[in-house]
Short mmCIF file of C-alpha atoms and ligand atoms in Angstrom, two decimals:
data_model
loop_
_atom_site.label_atom_id
_atom_site.label_comp_id
_atom_site.label_asym_id
_atom_site.label_seq_id
_atom_site.Cartn_x
_atom_site.Cartn_y
_atom_site.Cartn_z
CA GLU A 811 31.69 130.98 126.04
CA GLN A 812 31.17 128.34 128.67
CA VAL A 813 33.90 126.45 130.51
CA GLU A 814 32.95 122.79 130.26
CA GLU A 815 34.29 119.46 131.47
CA THR A 816 34.42 116.45 129.20
CA TYR A 817 35.20 112.81 129.86
CA ILE A 818 37.60 111.38 127.28
CA MET A 819 38.65 107.75 127.31
CA VAL A 820 41.18 105.81 125.25
CA LYS A 821 39.39 102.49 124.70
CA PRO A 822 41.19 99.10 125.05
CA ASP A 823 42.08 98.99 121.33
CA GLY A 824 43.79 102.39 121.62
CA VAL A 825 45.82 101.17 124.59
CA GLN A 826 46.75 97.87 122.87
CA ARG A 827 47.72 99.67 119.66
CA GLY A 828 50.03 102.09 121.47
CA LEU A 829 47.95 105.18 120.66
CA VAL A 830 47.67 106.58 124.20
CA GLY A 831 50.32 109.27 123.77
CA GLU A 832 49.05 110.28 120.32
CA ILE A 833 45.48 110.67 121.58
CA ILE A 834 46.41 112.59 124.76
CA SER A 835 48.62 114.81 122.64
CA ARG A 836 45.75 115.97 120.44
CA PHE A 837 43.77 117.32 123.39
CA GLU A 838 46.88 118.77 125.00
CA LYS A 839 47.87 120.60 121.82
CA LYS A 840 44.36 121.94 121.30
CA GLY A 841 44.68 123.82 124.55
CA PHE A 842 42.39 122.05 126.98
CA ARG A 843 43.41 121.56 130.60
CA LEU A 844 43.89 118.03 131.88
CA THR A 845 42.23 117.57 135.29
CA GLY A 846 42.25 113.76 135.61
CA LEU A 847 44.21 110.85 134.13
CA LYS A 848 44.52 107.14 134.92
CA LEU A 849 44.99 103.68 133.44
CA PHE A 850 42.08 101.55 134.59
CA GLN A 851 40.59 98.09 134.10
CA CYS A 852 36.87 98.80 133.89
CA PRO A 853 34.47 96.46 135.71
CA LYS A 854 31.39 95.27 133.76
CA GLU A 855 28.95 97.15 136.02
CA LEU A 856 30.69 100.48 135.37
CA ALA A 857 30.73 99.90 131.60
CA GLU A 858 26.98 99.15 131.72
CA GLU A 859 26.28 102.30 133.73
CA HIS A 860 28.42 104.42 131.40
CA TYR A 861 26.59 103.15 128.32
CA LYS A 862 23.15 102.77 129.98
CA ASP A 863 21.39 104.76 127.21
CA LEU A 864 22.40 102.03 124.73
CA LYS A 865 21.14 99.12 126.86
CA THR A 866 18.41 98.15 124.36
CA LYS A 867 20.73 98.12 121.32
CA SER A 868 21.65 94.79 119.75
CA PHE A 869 25.36 95.65 119.93
CA PHE A 870 25.24 96.43 123.69
CA PRO A 871 26.73 93.08 124.90
CA LYS A 872 29.58 93.35 122.38
CA LEU A 873 30.19 96.97 123.39
CA ILE A 874 30.47 96.00 127.07
CA ASN A 875 32.81 93.10 126.20
CA TYR A 876 35.00 95.45 124.18
CA ILE A 877 35.22 98.19 126.80
CA THR A 878 36.07 95.68 129.55
CA SER A 879 38.50 93.64 127.39
CA GLY A 880 41.62 95.46 128.64
CA PRO A 881 42.73 98.61 130.38
CA VAL A 882 41.39 101.99 129.29
CA VAL A 883 42.88 105.46 129.87
CA CYS A 884 40.39 107.71 131.65
CA MET A 885 40.76 111.45 131.25
CA ALA A 886 38.96 114.58 132.38
CA TRP A 887 39.57 117.68 130.27
CA GLU A 888 38.31 121.20 130.82
CA GLY A 889 38.01 124.22 128.58
CA VAL A 890 35.76 126.71 126.83
CA GLY A 891 33.38 124.72 124.61
CA ALA A 892 35.39 121.61 125.43
CA VAL A 893 32.55 119.09 124.94
CA ALA A 894 31.65 119.91 121.33
CA SER A 895 35.24 120.71 120.42
CA ALA A 896 36.47 117.34 121.72
CA ARG A 897 33.74 115.57 119.72
CA LYS A 898 35.03 117.34 116.62
CA LEU A 899 38.60 116.31 117.35
CA ILE A 900 37.37 112.72 117.83
CA GLY A 901 35.26 112.54 114.65
CA SER A 902 32.21 110.47 113.63
CA THR A 903 31.26 107.27 115.46
CA ASN A 904 32.01 105.23 112.33
CA PRO A 905 35.73 105.78 111.65
CA LEU A 906 35.24 105.19 107.91
CA GLN A 907 33.00 108.26 107.87
CA ALA A 908 35.19 110.31 110.19
CA GLU A 909 37.07 113.16 108.50
CA PRO A 910 40.82 112.90 108.02
CA GLY A 911 42.49 114.94 110.73
CA THR A 912 40.16 113.60 113.40
CA ILE A 913 41.35 110.89 115.80
CA ARG A 914 38.97 108.25 114.44
CA GLY A 915 39.47 109.43 110.86
CA ASP A 916 43.23 109.07 111.17
CA LEU A 917 43.58 106.07 113.47
CA ALA A 918 40.61 103.68 113.16
CA VAL A 919 38.51 101.73 110.63
CA GLN A 920 35.51 100.22 112.45
CA THR A 921 32.72 101.46 114.76
CA GLY A 922 33.35 98.55 117.12
CA ARG A 923 37.02 99.56 117.42
CA ASN A 924 36.84 103.34 117.35
CA VAL A 925 39.67 103.91 119.88
CA VAL A 926 38.26 106.79 121.90
CA HIS A 927 35.20 108.05 123.79
CA GLY A 928 34.08 111.64 124.33
CA SER A 929 31.08 112.97 126.27
CA ASP A 930 28.18 114.18 124.09
CA SER A 931 26.91 117.02 126.33
CA PRO A 932 28.15 119.14 129.25
CA GLU A 933 25.68 117.28 131.51
CA ASN A 934 27.09 113.92 130.44
CA GLY A 935 30.62 115.30 130.83
CA LYS A 936 29.92 115.95 134.51
CA ARG A 937 28.05 112.67 134.93
CA GLU A 938 30.79 110.58 133.33
CA ILE A 939 33.68 112.27 135.19
CA ALA A 940 31.85 111.60 138.47
CA LEU A 941 31.30 108.01 137.38
CA TRP A 942 34.89 107.22 136.39
CA PHE A 943 36.86 109.29 138.92
CA LYS A 944 36.91 109.54 142.70
CA GLU A 945 37.12 113.07 144.09
CA GLY A 946 40.80 112.89 145.15
CA GLU A 947 41.81 111.75 141.67
CA LEU A 948 41.00 115.11 140.04
CA CYS A 949 43.34 118.14 140.12
CA GLN A 950 42.63 121.80 139.56
CA TRP A 951 45.69 123.76 138.44
CA THR A 952 46.62 126.91 136.57
CA ALA A 953 48.29 126.40 133.21
CA VAL A 954 51.08 128.92 132.51
CA GLN A 955 49.95 129.02 128.88
CA ALA A 956 46.45 130.29 129.78
CA PRO A 957 47.03 133.94 128.69
CA TRP A 958 48.49 132.65 125.38
CA LEU A 959 45.40 130.61 124.59
CA ARG A 960 42.69 133.18 125.25
CA GLU A 961 42.92 136.99 125.22
P1 DAT B 1814 29.98 107.86 120.17
O1 DAT B 1814 31.02 106.97 120.79
O2 DAT B 1814 30.45 108.46 118.86
O3 DAT B 1814 29.44 108.89 121.12
P2 DAT B 1814 27.49 106.42 120.58
O4 DAT B 1814 27.40 107.10 121.89
O5 DAT B 1814 26.31 106.47 119.67
O6 DAT B 1814 28.75 106.91 119.74
O7 DAT B 1814 27.81 104.88 120.81
C1 DAT B 1814 28.75 104.50 121.80
C2 DAT B 1814 29.63 103.41 121.23
O8 DAT B 1814 28.85 102.27 120.92
C3 DAT B 1814 30.33 103.77 119.92
O9 DAT B 1814 31.51 104.51 120.12
C4 DAT B 1814 30.59 102.42 119.35
C5 DAT B 1814 29.35 101.63 119.76
N1 DAT B 1814 28.34 101.67 118.70
C6 DAT B 1814 27.51 102.70 118.41
N2 DAT B 1814 26.71 102.42 117.37
C7 DAT B 1814 27.05 101.16 116.99
C8 DAT B 1814 26.59 100.27 115.97
N3 DAT B 1814 25.62 100.62 115.12
N4 DAT B 1814 27.19 99.06 115.88
C9 DAT B 1814 28.16 98.68 116.73
N5 DAT B 1814 28.65 99.47 117.73
C10 DAT B 1814 28.08 100.68 117.85
MG1 MG B 1815 28.30 108.64 122.87
#
């Protein structure tokens, strides 16, 4: 049982479609702790660094265009097993294959418009939070519900 940090981001389509509250709500209700939150217009260089592992893919230029096409909502969430759990809440990359009940399964129809990002490993969680947030933008706090979430 490892406390992990994960970087979650509402992509520009999620912001444009008015899904910010809905998406935040799913992580809140699950019981993770929010440690960072901001609306942000992502510069091209940051998008390229974030998705650097996909640089050789044919869809890379379109992906960068999409992510920089409007503001995103950047979030840092923390919790036991938070990385894998958040990926489950988000669902498969292709929203048509994502299970109902997941964010992508419920709210999206195409891979190129899949409304939300979540880190794929604890290492990438740390890397991405450091990439998208400055130190003073993150908050550590004690949630009053903590003893009601874990015994
Ligand atoms: P995920 O976002 O589920 O972690 P990923 O890291 O493999 O998926 O890819 C990052 C994003 O790139 C993904 O959310 C949407 C886009 N993408 C991935 N595969 C794609 C494909 N085959 N065609 C178009 N866009 C793709
Ligand atoms: Mg990924």
